[in-house]
Amino acid sequence: MTHTHRAARYDDGGPGGRRAALGRYALLPLRLFLGVTFVYAGLDKLTDPGFLAASGPGSIGETMRAVRDSSAVPWLVDLALRDPAAFGYAIAAGELAVGVATLVGLLARLAALGGALISLSLWLTVSWQSDPYYYGNDLPYLMAWLPLVLAGAPLLSVDAAWSARRRRTR
């Protein structure tokens, strides 16, 4: 069989071909990974009373004090240090909301923007001192959110169901 015949069998070239179908699902693994990870991160913080404390080993307060002078945005760390526990709850609730919305595809672009902003703030504060920069894990998360900010969740999502319903009612 020639290369042309194999390619034709794999993708008929039309809008319904396998390659087109695979392309439509390309962001689904990323969406699932980020959604599950952010749900887990939020729940992990909410169920760890040590993290939500203003001081003590592993607390959000101690973490913020430790990174304050090496942060790219010390004013943001100072803001968090005004009430570390409230900041910890806000980050955890934000991660949980972003993760759930990403998994179900509810306001997916907005959820992805929220995930990107959380990742950006963590990169500029907690991970900023990583040397070389790519050792910090928050920058790759920030970059991973950007395709979902641009594309949303066009398949297997609440957004897609709402869009289909709007098209049917026109």
CSV table of C-alpha atoms in Angstrom, one decimal:
chain,number,residue,atom,x,y,z
A,1,MET,CA,0.0,0.0,0.0
A,2,THR,CA,1.4,3.4,-0.9
A,3,HIS,CA,1.7,6.3,1.5
A,4,THR,CA,-1.2,8.0,-0.2
A,5,HIS,CA,-3.5,5.1,0.4
A,6,ARG,CA,-2.5,4.8,4.1
A,7,ALA,CA,-3.1,8.6,4.6
A,8,ALA,CA,-6.4,8.3,2.8
A,9,ARG,CA,-7.5,5.5,5.1
A,10,TYR,CA,-6.4,7.5,8.2
A,11,ASP,CA,-8.0,10.8,7.2
A,12,ASP,CA,-10.5,11.1,4.4
A,13,GLY,CA,-9.5,14.8,4.0
A,14,GLY,CA,-13.0,15.9,4.7
A,15,PRO,CA,-14.3,17.7,7.8
A,16,GLY,CA,-15.3,14.4,9.4
A,17,GLY,CA,-11.9,12.7,9.0
A,18,ARG,CA,-10.0,11.1,11.9
A,19,ARG,CA,-7.3,13.8,12.0
A,20,ALA,CA,-10.0,16.4,12.2
A,21,ALA,CA,-11.7,14.5,15.0
A,22,LEU,CA,-8.4,14.1,16.9
A,23,GLY,CA,-7.7,17.8,16.5
A,24,ARG,CA,-11.1,18.7,18.0
A,25,TYR,CA,-10.2,16.6,21.1
A,26,ALA,CA,-6.6,17.8,21.3
A,27,LEU,CA,-7.1,20.1,24.4
A,28,LEU,CA,-9.2,17.6,26.3
A,29,PRO,CA,-6.2,15.9,28.1
A,30,LEU,CA,-4.8,19.3,29.1
A,31,ARG,CA,-8.2,20.3,30.4
A,32,LEU,CA,-8.6,17.1,32.4
A,33,PHE,CA,-5.1,17.4,33.8
A,34,LEU,CA,-5.4,21.0,34.8
A,35,GLY,CA,-8.9,20.6,36.2
A,36,VAL,CA,-8.0,17.6,38.3
A,37,THR,CA,-4.7,19.2,39.5
A,38,PHE,CA,-6.4,22.4,40.6
A,39,VAL,CA,-9.3,20.6,42.3
A,40,TYR,CA,-6.7,18.5,44.2
A,41,ALA,CA,-4.6,21.5,45.1
A,42,GLY,CA,-7.6,23.4,46.4
A,43,LEU,CA,-8.9,20.5,48.4
A,44,ASP,CA,-5.4,19.7,49.7
A,45,LYS,CA,-5.1,23.3,51.0
A,46,LEU,CA,-8.6,23.4,52.5
A,47,THR,CA,-8.1,20.1,54.4
A,48,ASP,CA,-4.7,21.0,55.8
A,49,PRO,CA,-5.2,23.2,58.9
A,50,GLY,CA,-1.4,23.7,59.1
A,51,PHE,CA,-1.4,25.4,55.7
A,52,LEU,CA,-4.3,27.8,56.5
A,53,ALA,CA,-2.5,29.1,59.6
A,54,ALA,CA,-0.9,32.5,59.9
A,55,SER,CA,2.3,30.9,61.2
A,56,GLY,CA,4.0,27.6,61.8
A,57,PRO,CA,5.7,25.0,59.6
A,58,GLY,CA,4.1,24.6,56.2
A,59,SER,CA,1.7,27.5,56.8
A,60,ILE,CA,0.8,30.0,54.2
A,61,GLY,CA,2.0,32.8,56.5
A,62,GLU,CA,5.5,31.2,56.8
A,63,THR,CA,5.6,30.5,53.1
A,64,MET,CA,4.8,34.1,52.3
A,65,ARG,CA,7.4,35.4,54.8
A,66,ALA,CA,10.0,33.1,53.3
A,67,VAL,CA,9.5,34.3,49.7
A,68,ARG,CA,8.9,38.0,50.4
A,69,ASP,CA,12.4,39.3,49.7
A,70,SER,CA,13.0,37.1,46.7
A,71,SER,CA,9.6,37.7,45.1
A,72,ALA,CA,9.2,39.7,41.9
A,73,VAL,CA,6.2,41.5,43.4
A,74,PRO,CA,6.8,41.9,47.2
A,75,TRP,CA,3.8,44.2,47.4
A,76,LEU,CA,1.6,41.2,46.5
A,77,VAL,CA,3.2,39.2,49.3
A,78,ASP,CA,2.7,42.1,51.7
A,79,LEU,CA,-0.9,42.1,50.8
A,80,ALA,CA,-1.2,38.4,51.5
A,81,LEU,CA,0.6,38.8,54.8
A,82,ARG,CA,-2.1,41.2,56.1
A,83,ASP,CA,-4.3,38.2,56.6
A,84,PRO,CA,-2.4,35.0,55.6
A,85,ALA,CA,-5.3,32.6,56.5
A,86,ALA,CA,-7.8,34.6,54.4
A,87,PHE,CA,-5.3,34.6,51.6
A,88,GLY,CA,-4.8,30.8,51.9
A,89,TYR,CA,-8.6,30.3,51.9
A,90,ALA,CA,-8.9,32.6,48.8
A,91,ILE,CA,-6.2,30.7,46.9
A,92,ALA,CA,-7.7,27.3,47.8
A,93,ALA,CA,-11.2,28.4,46.9
A,94,GLY,CA,-10.0,29.9,43.6
A,95,GLU,CA,-8.1,26.7,42.7
A,96,LEU,CA,-11.2,24.6,43.5
A,97,ALA,CA,-13.5,26.8,41.5
A,98,VAL,CA,-11.2,26.9,38.5
A,99,GLY,CA,-10.6,23.2,38.7
A,100,VAL,CA,-14.3,22.2,38.8
A,101,ALA,CA,-15.3,24.8,36.1
A,102,THR,CA,-12.5,23.5,33.9
A,103,LEU,CA,-13.5,19.9,34.3
A,104,VAL,CA,-17.1,20.5,33.5
A,105,GLY,CA,-16.4,23.2,30.9
A,106,LEU,CA,-18.4,25.9,32.6
A,107,LEU,CA,-17.4,29.4,31.5
A,108,ALA,CA,-14.2,27.6,30.4
A,109,ARG,CA,-12.3,30.6,29.1
A,110,LEU,CA,-13.0,32.6,32.2
A,111,ALA,CA,-12.0,29.6,34.4
A,112,ALA,CA,-8.8,29.2,32.4
A,113,LEU,CA,-8.0,32.9,32.8
A,114,GLY,CA,-8.5,32.4,36.6
A,115,GLY,CA,-6.1,29.4,36.5
A,116,ALA,CA,-3.6,31.4,34.5
A,117,LEU,CA,-3.8,34.4,37.0
A,118,ILE,CA,-3.4,32.0,40.0
A,119,SER,CA,-0.4,30.4,38.3
A,120,LEU,CA,1.1,33.8,37.4
A,121,SER,CA,0.7,35.1,40.9
A,122,LEU,CA,2.4,32.0,42.3
A,123,TRP,CA,5.2,32.2,39.7
A,124,LEU,CA,5.9,35.9,40.6
A,125,THR,CA,5.9,35.1,44.3
A,126,VAL,CA,6.6,31.6,45.4
A,127,SER,CA,8.5,30.3,42.3
A,128,TRP,CA,10.3,33.5,41.3
A,129,GLN,CA,13.6,32.6,43.0
A,130,SER,CA,13.9,29.3,41.1
A,131,ASP,CA,17.2,29.2,39.3
A,132,PRO,CA,17.2,28.5,36.5
A,133,TYR,CA,13.6,29.8,36.0
A,134,TYR,CA,12.4,26.5,34.5
A,135,TYR,CA,12.9,24.7,37.7
A,136,GLY,CA,9.8,26.5,39.1
A,137,ASN,CA,6.6,24.6,38.4
A,138,ASP,CA,4.2,27.6,38.2
A,139,LEU,CA,5.5,29.0,34.9
A,140,PRO,CA,4.6,25.8,33.0
A,141,TYR,CA,1.2,25.8,34.6
A,142,LEU,CA,0.7,29.4,33.4
A,143,MET,CA,1.7,28.4,29.9
A,144,ALA,CA,-0.6,25.3,30.0
A,145,TRP,CA,-3.6,27.5,30.8
A,146,LEU,CA,-3.1,29.8,27.8
A,147,PRO,CA,-4.4,27.4,25.1
A,148,LEU,CA,-7.6,26.9,27.2
A,149,VAL,CA,-8.0,30.7,27.6
A,150,LEU,CA,-7.9,31.0,23.8
A,151,ALA,CA,-10.0,27.9,22.9
A,152,GLY,CA,-12.3,27.3,25.8
A,153,ALA,CA,-14.0,24.0,26.1
A,154,PRO,CA,-15.7,23.4,22.7
A,155,LEU,CA,-16.4,19.7,23.4
A,156,LEU,CA,-17.8,17.6,26.3
A,157,SER,CA,-18.6,20.7,28.3
A,158,VAL,CA,-21.5,22.8,29.7
A,159,ASP,CA,-20.4,25.6,27.4
A,160,ALA,CA,-20.8,23.3,24.3
A,161,ALA,CA,-24.2,22.2,25.5
A,162,TRP,CA,-25.3,25.8,26.0
A,163,SER,CA,-23.9,26.7,22.6
A,164,ALA,CA,-25.8,23.8,20.9
A,165,ARG,CA,-29.0,24.8,22.7
A,166,ARG,CA,-28.7,28.4,21.5
A,167,ARG,CA,-28.2,27.2,17.9
A,168,ARG,CA,-31.3,24.9,18.1
A,169,THR,CA,-33.5,27.7,19.4
A,170,ARG,CA,-32.6,30.2,16.7
